[in-house]
Backbone as ProteinMPNN parsed JSONL, in Angstrom:
{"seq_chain_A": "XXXXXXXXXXXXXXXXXXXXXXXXXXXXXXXXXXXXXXXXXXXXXXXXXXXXXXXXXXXXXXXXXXXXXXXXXXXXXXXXXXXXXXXXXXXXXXXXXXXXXXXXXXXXXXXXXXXXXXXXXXXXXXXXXXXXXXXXXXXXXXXXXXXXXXXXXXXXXXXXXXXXXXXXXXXXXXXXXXXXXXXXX", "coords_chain_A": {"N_chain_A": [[-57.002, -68.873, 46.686], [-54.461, -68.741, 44.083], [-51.147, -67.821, 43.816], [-48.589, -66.995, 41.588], [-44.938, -67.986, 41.444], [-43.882, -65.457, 39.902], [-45.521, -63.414, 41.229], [-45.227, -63.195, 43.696], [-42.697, -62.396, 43.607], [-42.737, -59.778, 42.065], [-44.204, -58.465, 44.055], [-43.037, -58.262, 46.365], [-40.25, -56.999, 45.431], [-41.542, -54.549, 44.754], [-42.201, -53.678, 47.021], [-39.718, -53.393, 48.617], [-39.256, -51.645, 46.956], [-40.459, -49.641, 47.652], [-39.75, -49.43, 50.358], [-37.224, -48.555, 50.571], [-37.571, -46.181, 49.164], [-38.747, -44.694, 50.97], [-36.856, -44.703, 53.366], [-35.065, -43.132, 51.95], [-35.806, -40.748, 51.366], [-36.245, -40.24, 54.361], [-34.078, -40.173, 55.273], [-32.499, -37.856, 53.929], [-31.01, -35.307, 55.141], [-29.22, -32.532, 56.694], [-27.211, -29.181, 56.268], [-25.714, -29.018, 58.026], [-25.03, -31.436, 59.59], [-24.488, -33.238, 57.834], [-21.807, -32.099, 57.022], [-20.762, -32.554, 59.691], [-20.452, -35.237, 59.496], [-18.97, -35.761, 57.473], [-16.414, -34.466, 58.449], [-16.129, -36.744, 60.199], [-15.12, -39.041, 58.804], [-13.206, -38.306, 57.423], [-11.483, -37.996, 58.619], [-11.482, -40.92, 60.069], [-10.461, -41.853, 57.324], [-8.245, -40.498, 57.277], [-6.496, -42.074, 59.293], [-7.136, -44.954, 58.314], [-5.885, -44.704, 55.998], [-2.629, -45.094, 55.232], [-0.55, -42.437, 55.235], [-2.566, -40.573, 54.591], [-3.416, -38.064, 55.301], [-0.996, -36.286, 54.274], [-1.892, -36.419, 52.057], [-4.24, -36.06, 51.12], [-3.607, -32.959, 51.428], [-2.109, -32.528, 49.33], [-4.305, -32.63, 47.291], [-6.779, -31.288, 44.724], [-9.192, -31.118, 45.369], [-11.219, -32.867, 47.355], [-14.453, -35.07, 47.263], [-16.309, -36.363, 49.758], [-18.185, -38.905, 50.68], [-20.2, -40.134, 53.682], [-21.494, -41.692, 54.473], [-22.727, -44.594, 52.247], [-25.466, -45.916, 51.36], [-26.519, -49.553, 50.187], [-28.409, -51.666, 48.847], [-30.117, -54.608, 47.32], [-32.753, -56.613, 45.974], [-32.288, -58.757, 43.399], [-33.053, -56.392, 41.689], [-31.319, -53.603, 42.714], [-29.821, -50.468, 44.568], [-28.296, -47.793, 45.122], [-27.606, -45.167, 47.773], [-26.554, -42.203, 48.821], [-25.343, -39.152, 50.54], [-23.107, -36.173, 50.542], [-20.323, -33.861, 50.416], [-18.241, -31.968, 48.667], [-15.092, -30.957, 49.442], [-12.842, -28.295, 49.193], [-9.458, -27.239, 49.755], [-10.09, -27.839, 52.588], [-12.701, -26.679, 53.134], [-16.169, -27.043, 52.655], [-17.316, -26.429, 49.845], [-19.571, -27.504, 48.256], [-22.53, -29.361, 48.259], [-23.312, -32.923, 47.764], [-25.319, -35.969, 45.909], [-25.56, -39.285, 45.885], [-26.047, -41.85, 43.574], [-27.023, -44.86, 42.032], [-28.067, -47.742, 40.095], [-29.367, -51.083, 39.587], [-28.917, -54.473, 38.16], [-29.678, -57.679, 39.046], [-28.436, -60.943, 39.63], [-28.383, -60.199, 43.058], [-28.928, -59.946, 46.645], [-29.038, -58.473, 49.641], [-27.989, -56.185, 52.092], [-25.734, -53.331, 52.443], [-23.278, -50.646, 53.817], [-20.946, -48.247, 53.403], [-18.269, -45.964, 52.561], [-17.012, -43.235, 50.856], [-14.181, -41.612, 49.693], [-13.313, -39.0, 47.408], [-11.095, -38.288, 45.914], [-9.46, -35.578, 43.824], [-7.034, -34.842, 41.704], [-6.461, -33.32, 40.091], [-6.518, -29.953, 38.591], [-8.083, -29.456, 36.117], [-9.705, -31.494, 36.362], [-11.476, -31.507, 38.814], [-12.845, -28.855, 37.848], [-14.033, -29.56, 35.612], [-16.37, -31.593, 36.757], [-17.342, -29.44, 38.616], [-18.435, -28.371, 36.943], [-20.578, -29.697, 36.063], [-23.682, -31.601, 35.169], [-24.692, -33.298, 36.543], [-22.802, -35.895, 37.125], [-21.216, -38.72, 35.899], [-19.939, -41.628, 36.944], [-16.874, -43.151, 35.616], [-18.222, -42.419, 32.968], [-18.267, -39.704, 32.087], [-15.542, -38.757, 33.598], [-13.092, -40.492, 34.159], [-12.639, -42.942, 36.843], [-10.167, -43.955, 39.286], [-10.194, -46.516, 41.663], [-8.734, -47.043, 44.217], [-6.49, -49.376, 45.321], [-4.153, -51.436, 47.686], [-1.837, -53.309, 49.359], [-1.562, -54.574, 52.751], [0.296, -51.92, 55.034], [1.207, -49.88, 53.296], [2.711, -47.168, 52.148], [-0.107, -43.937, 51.035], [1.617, -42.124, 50.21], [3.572, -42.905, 48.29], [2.837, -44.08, 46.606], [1.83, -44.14, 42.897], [-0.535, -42.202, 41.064], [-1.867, -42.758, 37.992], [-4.581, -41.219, 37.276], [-6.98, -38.633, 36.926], [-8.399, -38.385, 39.334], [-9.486, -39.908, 41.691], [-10.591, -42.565, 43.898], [-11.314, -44.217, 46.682], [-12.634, -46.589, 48.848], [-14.152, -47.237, 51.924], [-14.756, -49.498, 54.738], [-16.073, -50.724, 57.619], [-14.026, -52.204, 58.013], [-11.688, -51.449, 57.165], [-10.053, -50.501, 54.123], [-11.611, -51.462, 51.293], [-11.962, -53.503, 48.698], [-12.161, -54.234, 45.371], [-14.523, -53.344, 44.773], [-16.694, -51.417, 42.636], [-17.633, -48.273, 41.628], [-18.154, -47.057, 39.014], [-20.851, -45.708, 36.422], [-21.803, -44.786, 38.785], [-24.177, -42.013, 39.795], [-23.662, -38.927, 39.886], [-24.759, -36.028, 41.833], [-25.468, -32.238, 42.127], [-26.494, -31.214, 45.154], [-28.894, -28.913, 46.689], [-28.349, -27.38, 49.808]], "CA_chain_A": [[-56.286, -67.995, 45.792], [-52.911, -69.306, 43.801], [-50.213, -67.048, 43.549], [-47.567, -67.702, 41.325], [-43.796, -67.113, 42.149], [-43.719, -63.755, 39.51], [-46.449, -62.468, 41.594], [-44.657, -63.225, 44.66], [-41.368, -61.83, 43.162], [-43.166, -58.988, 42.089], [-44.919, -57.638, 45.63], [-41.522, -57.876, 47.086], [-39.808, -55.953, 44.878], [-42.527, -53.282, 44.694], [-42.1, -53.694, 48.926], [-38.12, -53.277, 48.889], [-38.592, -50.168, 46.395], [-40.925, -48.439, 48.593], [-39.355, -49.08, 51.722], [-36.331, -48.081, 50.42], [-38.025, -44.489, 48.799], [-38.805, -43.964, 52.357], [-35.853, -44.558, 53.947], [-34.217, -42.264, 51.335], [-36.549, -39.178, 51.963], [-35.987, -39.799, 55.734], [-32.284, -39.813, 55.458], [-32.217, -36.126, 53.63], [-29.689, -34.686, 55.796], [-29.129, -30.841, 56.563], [-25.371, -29.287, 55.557], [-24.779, -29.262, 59.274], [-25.369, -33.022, 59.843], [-23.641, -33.963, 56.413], [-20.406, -31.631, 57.263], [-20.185, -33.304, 60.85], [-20.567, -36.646, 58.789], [-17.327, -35.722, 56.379], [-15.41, -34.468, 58.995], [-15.487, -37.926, 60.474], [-15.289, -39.689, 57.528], [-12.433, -37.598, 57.141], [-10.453, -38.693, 60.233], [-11.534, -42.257, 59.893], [-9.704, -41.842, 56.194], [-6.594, -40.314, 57.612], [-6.251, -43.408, 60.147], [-7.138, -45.779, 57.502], [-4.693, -45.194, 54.746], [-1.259, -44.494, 55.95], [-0.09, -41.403, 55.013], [-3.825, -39.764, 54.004], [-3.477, -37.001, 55.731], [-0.915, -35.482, 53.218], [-2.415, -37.291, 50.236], [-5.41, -35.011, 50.804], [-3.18, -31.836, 51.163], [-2.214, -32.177, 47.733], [-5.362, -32.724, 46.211], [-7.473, -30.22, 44.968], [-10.605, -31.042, 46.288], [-12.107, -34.33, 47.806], [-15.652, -35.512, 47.366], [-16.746, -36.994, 50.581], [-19.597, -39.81, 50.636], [-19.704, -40.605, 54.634], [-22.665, -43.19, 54.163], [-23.703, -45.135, 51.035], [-26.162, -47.265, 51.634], [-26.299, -50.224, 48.911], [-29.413, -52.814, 48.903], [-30.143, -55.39, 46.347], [-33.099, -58.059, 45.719], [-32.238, -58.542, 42.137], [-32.606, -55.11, 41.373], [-30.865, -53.067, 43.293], [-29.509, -49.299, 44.533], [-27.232, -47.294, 46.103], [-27.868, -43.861, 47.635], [-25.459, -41.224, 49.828], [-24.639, -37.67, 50.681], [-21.981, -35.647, 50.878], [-19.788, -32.872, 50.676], [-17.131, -31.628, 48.075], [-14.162, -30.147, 50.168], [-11.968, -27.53, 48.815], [-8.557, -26.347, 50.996], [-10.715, -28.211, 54.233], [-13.983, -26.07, 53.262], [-16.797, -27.051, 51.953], [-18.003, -26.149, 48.661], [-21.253, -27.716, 47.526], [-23.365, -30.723, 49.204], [-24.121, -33.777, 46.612], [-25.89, -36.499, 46.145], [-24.593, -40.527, 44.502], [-26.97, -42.797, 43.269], [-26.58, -45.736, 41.103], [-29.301, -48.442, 40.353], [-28.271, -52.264, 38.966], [-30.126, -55.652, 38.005], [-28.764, -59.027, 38.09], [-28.41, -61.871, 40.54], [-27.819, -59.675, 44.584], [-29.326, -59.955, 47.506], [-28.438, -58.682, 50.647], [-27.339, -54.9, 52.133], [-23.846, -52.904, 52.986], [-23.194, -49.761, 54.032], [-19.324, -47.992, 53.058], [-17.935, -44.577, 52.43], [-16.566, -42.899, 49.315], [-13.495, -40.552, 49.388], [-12.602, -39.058, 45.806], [-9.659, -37.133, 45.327], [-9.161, -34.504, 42.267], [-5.494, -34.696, 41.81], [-6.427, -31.904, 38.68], [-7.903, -28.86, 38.026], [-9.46, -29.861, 35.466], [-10.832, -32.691, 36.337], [-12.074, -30.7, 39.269], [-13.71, -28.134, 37.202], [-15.254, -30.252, 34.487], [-16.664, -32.222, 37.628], [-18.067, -28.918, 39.441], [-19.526, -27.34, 35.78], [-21.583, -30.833, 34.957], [-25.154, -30.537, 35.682], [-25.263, -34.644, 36.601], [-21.203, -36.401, 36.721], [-21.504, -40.434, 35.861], [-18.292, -42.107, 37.028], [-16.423, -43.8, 34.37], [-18.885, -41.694, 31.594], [-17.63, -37.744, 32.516], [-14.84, -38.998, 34.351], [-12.211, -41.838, 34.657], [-12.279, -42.621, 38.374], [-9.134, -44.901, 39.691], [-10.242, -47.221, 43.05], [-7.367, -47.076, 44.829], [-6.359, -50.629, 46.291], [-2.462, -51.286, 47.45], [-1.548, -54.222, 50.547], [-1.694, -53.367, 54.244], [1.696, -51.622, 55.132], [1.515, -49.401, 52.091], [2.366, -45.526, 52.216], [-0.069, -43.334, 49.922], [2.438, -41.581, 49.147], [4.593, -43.792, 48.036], [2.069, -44.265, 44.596], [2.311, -43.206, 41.994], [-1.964, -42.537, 40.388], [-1.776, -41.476, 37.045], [-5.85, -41.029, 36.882], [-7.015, -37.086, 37.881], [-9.624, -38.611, 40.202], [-8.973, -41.509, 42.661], [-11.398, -43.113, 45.007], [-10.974, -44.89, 48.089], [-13.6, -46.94, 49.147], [-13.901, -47.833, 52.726], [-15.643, -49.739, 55.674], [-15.931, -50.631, 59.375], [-13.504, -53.184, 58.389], [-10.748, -50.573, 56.888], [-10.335, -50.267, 52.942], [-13.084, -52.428, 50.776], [-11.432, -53.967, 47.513], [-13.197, -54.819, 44.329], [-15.831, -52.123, 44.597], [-16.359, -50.069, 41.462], [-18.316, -47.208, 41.508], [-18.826, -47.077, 37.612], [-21.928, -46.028, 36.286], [-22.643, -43.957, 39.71], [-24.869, -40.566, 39.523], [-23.248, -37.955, 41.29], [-25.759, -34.648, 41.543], [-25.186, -31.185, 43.215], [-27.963, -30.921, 45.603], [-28.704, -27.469, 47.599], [-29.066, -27.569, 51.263]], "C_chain_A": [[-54.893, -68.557, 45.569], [-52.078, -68.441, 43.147], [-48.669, -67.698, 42.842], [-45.935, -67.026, 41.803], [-43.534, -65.555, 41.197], [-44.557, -62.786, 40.266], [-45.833, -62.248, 42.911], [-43.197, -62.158, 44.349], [-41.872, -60.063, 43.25], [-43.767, -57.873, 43.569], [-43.842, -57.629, 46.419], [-40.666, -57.068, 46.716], [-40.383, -55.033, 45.215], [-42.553, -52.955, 46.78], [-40.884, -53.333, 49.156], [-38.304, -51.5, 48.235], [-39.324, -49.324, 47.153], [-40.259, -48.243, 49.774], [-38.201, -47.972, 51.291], [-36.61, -46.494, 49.63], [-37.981, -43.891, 49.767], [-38.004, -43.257, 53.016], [-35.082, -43.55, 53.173], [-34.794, -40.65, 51.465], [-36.264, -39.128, 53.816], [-34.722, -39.717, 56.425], [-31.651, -38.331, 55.014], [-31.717, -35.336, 55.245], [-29.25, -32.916, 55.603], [-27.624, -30.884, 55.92], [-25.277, -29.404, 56.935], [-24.276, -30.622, 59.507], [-24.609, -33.613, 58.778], [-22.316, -33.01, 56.9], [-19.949, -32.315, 58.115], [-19.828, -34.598, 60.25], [-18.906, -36.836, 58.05], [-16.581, -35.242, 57.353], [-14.944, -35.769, 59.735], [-14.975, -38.72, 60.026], [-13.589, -39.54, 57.337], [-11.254, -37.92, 58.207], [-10.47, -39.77, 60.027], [-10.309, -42.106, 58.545], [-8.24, -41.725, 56.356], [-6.261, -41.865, 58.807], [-6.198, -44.597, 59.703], [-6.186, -45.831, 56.452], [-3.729, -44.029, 55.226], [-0.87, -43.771, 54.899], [-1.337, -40.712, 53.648], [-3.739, -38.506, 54.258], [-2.636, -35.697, 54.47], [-0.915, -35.779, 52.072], [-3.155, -36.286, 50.254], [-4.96, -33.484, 50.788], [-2.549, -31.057, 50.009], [-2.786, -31.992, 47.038], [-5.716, -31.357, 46.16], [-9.001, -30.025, 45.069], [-10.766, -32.628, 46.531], [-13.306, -33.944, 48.206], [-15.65, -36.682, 48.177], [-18.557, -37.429, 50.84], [-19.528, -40.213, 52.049], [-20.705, -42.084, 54.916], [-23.202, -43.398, 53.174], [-23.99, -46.16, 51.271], [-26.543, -47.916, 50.185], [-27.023, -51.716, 49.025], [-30.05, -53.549, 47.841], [-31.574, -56.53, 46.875], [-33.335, -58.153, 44.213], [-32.322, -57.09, 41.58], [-32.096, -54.327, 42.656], [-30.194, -51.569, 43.188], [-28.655, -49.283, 45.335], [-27.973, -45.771, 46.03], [-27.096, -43.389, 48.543], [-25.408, -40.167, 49.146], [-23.662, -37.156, 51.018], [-21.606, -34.503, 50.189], [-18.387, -32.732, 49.717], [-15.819, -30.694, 49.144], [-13.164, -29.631, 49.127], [-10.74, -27.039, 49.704], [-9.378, -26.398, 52.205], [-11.93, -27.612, 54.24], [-14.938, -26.392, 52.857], [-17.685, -26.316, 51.032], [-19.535, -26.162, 48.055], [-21.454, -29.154, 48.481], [-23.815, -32.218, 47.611], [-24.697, -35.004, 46.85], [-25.144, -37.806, 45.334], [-25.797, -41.472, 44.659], [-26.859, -43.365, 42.139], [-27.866, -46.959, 40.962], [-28.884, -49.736, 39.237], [-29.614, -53.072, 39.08], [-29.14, -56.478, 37.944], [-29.231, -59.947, 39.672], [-27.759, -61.155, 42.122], [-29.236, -59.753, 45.262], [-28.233, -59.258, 48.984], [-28.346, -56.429, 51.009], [-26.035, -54.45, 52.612], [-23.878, -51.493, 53.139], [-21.407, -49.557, 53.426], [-19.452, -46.558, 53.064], [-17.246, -44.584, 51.096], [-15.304, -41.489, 49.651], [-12.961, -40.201, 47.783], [-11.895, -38.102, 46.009], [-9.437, -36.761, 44.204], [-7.801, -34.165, 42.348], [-5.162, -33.628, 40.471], [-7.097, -31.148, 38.801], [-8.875, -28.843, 37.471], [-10.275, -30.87, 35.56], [-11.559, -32.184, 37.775], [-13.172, -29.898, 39.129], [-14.476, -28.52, 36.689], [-16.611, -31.255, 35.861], [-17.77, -31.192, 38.32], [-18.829, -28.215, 38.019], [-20.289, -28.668, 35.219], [-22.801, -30.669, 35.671], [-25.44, -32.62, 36.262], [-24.033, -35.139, 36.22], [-22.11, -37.843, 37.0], [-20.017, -40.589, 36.375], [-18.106, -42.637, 35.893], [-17.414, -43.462, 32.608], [-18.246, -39.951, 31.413], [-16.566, -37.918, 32.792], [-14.053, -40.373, 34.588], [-11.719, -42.192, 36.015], [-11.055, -43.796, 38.602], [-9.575, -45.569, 41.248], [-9.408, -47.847, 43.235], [-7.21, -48.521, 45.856], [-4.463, -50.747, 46.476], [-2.618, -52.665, 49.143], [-1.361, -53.245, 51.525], [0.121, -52.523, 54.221], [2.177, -50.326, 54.378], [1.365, -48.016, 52.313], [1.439, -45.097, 50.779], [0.576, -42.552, 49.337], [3.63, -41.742, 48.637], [3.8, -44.159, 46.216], [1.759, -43.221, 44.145], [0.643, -43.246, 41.123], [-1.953, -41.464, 39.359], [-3.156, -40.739, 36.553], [-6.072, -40.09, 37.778], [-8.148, -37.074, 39.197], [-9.154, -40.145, 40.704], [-9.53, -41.614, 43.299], [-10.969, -43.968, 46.127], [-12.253, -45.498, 48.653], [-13.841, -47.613, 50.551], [-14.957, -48.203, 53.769], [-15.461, -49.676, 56.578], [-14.699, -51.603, 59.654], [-11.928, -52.754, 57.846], [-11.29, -50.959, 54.936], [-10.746, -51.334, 52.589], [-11.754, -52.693, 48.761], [-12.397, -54.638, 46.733], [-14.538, -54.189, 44.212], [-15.692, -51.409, 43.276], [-17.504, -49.074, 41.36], [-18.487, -46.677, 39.927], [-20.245, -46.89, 37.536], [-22.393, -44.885, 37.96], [-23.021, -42.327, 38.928], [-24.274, -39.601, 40.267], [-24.14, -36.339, 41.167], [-25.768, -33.94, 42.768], [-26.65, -31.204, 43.399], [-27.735, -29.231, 46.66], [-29.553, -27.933, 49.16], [-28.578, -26.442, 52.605]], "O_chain_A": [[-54.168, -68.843, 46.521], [-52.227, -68.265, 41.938], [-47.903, -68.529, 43.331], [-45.753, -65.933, 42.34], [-43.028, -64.599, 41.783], [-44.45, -61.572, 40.096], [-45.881, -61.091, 43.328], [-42.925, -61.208, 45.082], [-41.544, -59.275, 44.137], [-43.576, -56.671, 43.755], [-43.841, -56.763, 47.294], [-40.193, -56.31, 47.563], [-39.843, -54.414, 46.132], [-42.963, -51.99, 47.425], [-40.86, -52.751, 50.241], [-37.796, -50.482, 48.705], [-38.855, -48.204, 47.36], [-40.127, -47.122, 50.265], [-38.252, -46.781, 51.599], [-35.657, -45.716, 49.615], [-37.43, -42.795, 49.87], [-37.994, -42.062, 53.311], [-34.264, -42.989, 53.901], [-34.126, -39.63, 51.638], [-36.111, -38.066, 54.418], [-34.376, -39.383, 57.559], [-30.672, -37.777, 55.515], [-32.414, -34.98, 56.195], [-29.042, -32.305, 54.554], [-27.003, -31.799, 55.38], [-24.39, -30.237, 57.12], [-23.066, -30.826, 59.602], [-24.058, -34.679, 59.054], [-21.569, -33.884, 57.339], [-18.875, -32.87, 57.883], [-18.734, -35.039, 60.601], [-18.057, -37.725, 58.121], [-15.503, -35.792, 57.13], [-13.751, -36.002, 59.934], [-14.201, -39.36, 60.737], [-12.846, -40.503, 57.144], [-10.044, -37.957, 57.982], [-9.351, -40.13, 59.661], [-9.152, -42.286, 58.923], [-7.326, -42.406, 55.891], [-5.314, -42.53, 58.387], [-5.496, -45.438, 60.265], [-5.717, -46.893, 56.043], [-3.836, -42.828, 55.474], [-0.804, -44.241, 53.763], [-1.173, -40.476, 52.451], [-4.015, -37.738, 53.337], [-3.168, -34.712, 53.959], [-0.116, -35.488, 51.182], [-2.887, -35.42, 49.421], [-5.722, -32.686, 50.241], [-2.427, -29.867, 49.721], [-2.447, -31.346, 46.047], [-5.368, -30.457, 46.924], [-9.727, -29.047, 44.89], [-10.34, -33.45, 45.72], [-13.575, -33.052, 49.011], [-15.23, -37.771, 47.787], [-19.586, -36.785, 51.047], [-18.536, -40.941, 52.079], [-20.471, -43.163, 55.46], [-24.146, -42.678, 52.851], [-23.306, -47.174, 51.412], [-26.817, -47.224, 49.205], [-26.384, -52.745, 49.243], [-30.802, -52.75, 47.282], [-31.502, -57.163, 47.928], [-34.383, -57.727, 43.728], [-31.342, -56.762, 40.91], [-32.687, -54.612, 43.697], [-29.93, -51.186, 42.048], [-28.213, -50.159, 46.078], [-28.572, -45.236, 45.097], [-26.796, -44.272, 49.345], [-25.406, -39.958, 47.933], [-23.125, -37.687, 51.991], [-22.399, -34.041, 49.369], [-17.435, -33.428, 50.069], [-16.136, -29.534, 49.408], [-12.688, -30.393, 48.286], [-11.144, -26.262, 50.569], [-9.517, -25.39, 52.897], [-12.55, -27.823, 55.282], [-14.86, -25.632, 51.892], [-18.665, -25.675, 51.412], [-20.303, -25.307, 47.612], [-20.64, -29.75, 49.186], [-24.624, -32.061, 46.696], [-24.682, -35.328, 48.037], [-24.356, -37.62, 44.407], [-26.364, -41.759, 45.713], [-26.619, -42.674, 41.148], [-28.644, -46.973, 41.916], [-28.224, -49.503, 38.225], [-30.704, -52.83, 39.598], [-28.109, -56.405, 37.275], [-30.083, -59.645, 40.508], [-26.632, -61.555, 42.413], [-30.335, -59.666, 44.713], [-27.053, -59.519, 49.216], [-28.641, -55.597, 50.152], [-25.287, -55.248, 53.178], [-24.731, -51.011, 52.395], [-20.728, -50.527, 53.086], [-20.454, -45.959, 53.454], [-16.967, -45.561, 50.402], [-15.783, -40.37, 49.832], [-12.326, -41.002, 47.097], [-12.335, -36.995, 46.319], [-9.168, -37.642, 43.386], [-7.433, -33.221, 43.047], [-4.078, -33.267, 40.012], [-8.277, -31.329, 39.101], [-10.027, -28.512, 37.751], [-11.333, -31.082, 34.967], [-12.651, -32.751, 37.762], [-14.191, -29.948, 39.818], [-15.643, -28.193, 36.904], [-17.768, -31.401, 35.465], [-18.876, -31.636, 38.627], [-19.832, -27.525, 38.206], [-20.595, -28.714, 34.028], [-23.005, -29.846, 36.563], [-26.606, -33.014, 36.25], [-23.812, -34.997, 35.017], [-23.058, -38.104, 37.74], [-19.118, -39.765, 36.204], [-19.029, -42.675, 35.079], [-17.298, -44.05, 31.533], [-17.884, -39.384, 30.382], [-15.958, -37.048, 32.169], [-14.578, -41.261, 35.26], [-10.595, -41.855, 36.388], [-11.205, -44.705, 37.786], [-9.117, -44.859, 42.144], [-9.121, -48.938, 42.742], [-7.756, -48.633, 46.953], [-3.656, -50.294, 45.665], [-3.645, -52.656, 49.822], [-1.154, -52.032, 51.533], [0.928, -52.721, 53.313], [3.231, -49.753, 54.653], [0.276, -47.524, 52.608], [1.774, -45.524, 49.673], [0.374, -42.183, 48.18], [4.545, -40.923, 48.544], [4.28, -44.384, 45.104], [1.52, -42.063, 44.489], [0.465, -44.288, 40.491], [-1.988, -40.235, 39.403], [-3.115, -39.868, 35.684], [-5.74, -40.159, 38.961], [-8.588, -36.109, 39.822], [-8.643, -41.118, 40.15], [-9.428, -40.604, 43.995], [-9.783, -44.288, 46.046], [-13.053, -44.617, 48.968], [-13.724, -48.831, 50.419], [-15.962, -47.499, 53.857], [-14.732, -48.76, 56.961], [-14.278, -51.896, 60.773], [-11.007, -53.549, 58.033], [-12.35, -51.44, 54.535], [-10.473, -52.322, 53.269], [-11.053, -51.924, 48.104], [-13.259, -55.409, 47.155], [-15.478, -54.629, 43.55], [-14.639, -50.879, 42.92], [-18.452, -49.561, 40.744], [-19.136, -45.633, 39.857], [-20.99, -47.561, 38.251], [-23.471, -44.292, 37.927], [-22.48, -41.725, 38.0], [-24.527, -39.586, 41.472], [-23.913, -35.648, 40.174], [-25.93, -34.359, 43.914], [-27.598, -31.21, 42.614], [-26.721, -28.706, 47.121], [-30.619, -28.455, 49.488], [-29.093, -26.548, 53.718]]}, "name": "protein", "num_of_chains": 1, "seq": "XXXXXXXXXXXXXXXXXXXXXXXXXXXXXXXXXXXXXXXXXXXXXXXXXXXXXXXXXXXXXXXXXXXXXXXXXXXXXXXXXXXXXXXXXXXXXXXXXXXXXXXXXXXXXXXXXXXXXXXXXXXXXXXXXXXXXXXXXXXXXXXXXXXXXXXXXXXXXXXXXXXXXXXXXXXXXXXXXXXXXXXXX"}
């Protein structure tokens, strides 16, 4: 039997997208287990960008992603849960998923803090039935050198992200194009 490389290409793919269906139904996460998740997330954040703590006391809500997992063989996804916080409470539970083609390989894990530095961009955010980044929403991914107070900048965009790892904040990430969807749990 001679298999050519599209057929090969093919059964791997179709092998990456199942595993990865799996793994995404066996990651569904209660609200308990996803709150504990953002409150760490949430600490890690304040420790990571100097002077977070009262960056986030201004805002008026942060959307916390505490794991997005992000796996590529030529096509590729991203999927994570999390937790809208209001005044330290949580609000609603959601979901981010994004899905890409091109030349990747490989996987990464990160986190997602977004900050609503508006009402309205708040609101329009909690009345959409399905938010895109950069389609509903102009998100800003916040990058600045080590040393750097946040509140020392100045972000004139009503939504600001923060994107971070095990290795502190992640640069050159764009979250464009992500799905963000209220899930009930």
């Amino acid at each position: 039997m001679k298999l050519d490389i599209r057929a090969v290409y093919t059964m791997v793919l179709v092998a990456v997208l199942a595993g990865a269906g799996m793994a995404r139904v066996a990651q569904a996460a209660s609200a308990g287990e996803i709150d504990t998740r953002v409150n760490g997330t949430l600490e890690e954040f304040k420790k990571v960008v100097p002077g977070g703590a009262e960056f986030l006391g201004k805002a008026n809500g942060a959307l916390v992603f505490p794991t997005i997992t992000k796996a590529g063989l030529v096509i590729g996804g991203e999927f994570g849960e999390g937790a809208l916080r209001i005044g330290g409470k949580t609000e609603d539970y959601y979901n981010i998923a994004s899905a890409s083609f091109g030349f990747q390989i490989g996987a990464q894990q990160y986190s997602i803090v977004m900050v609503f530095m508006s009402d309205e961009a708040l609101k329009d955010f909690r009345e959409s039935k399905g938010w895109e980044a950069g389609v509903d929403g102009s998100v800003a991914v916040a990058e600045w050198g080590a040393g750097d107070d946040i509140n020392t900048k100045t972000f004139k965009d009503p939504i600001v992200a923060f994107v971070f790892g095990n290795k502190g904040l992640m640069a050159g990430v764009s979250i464009e194009g992500s799905k963000i969807t209220k899930i009930d749990k």
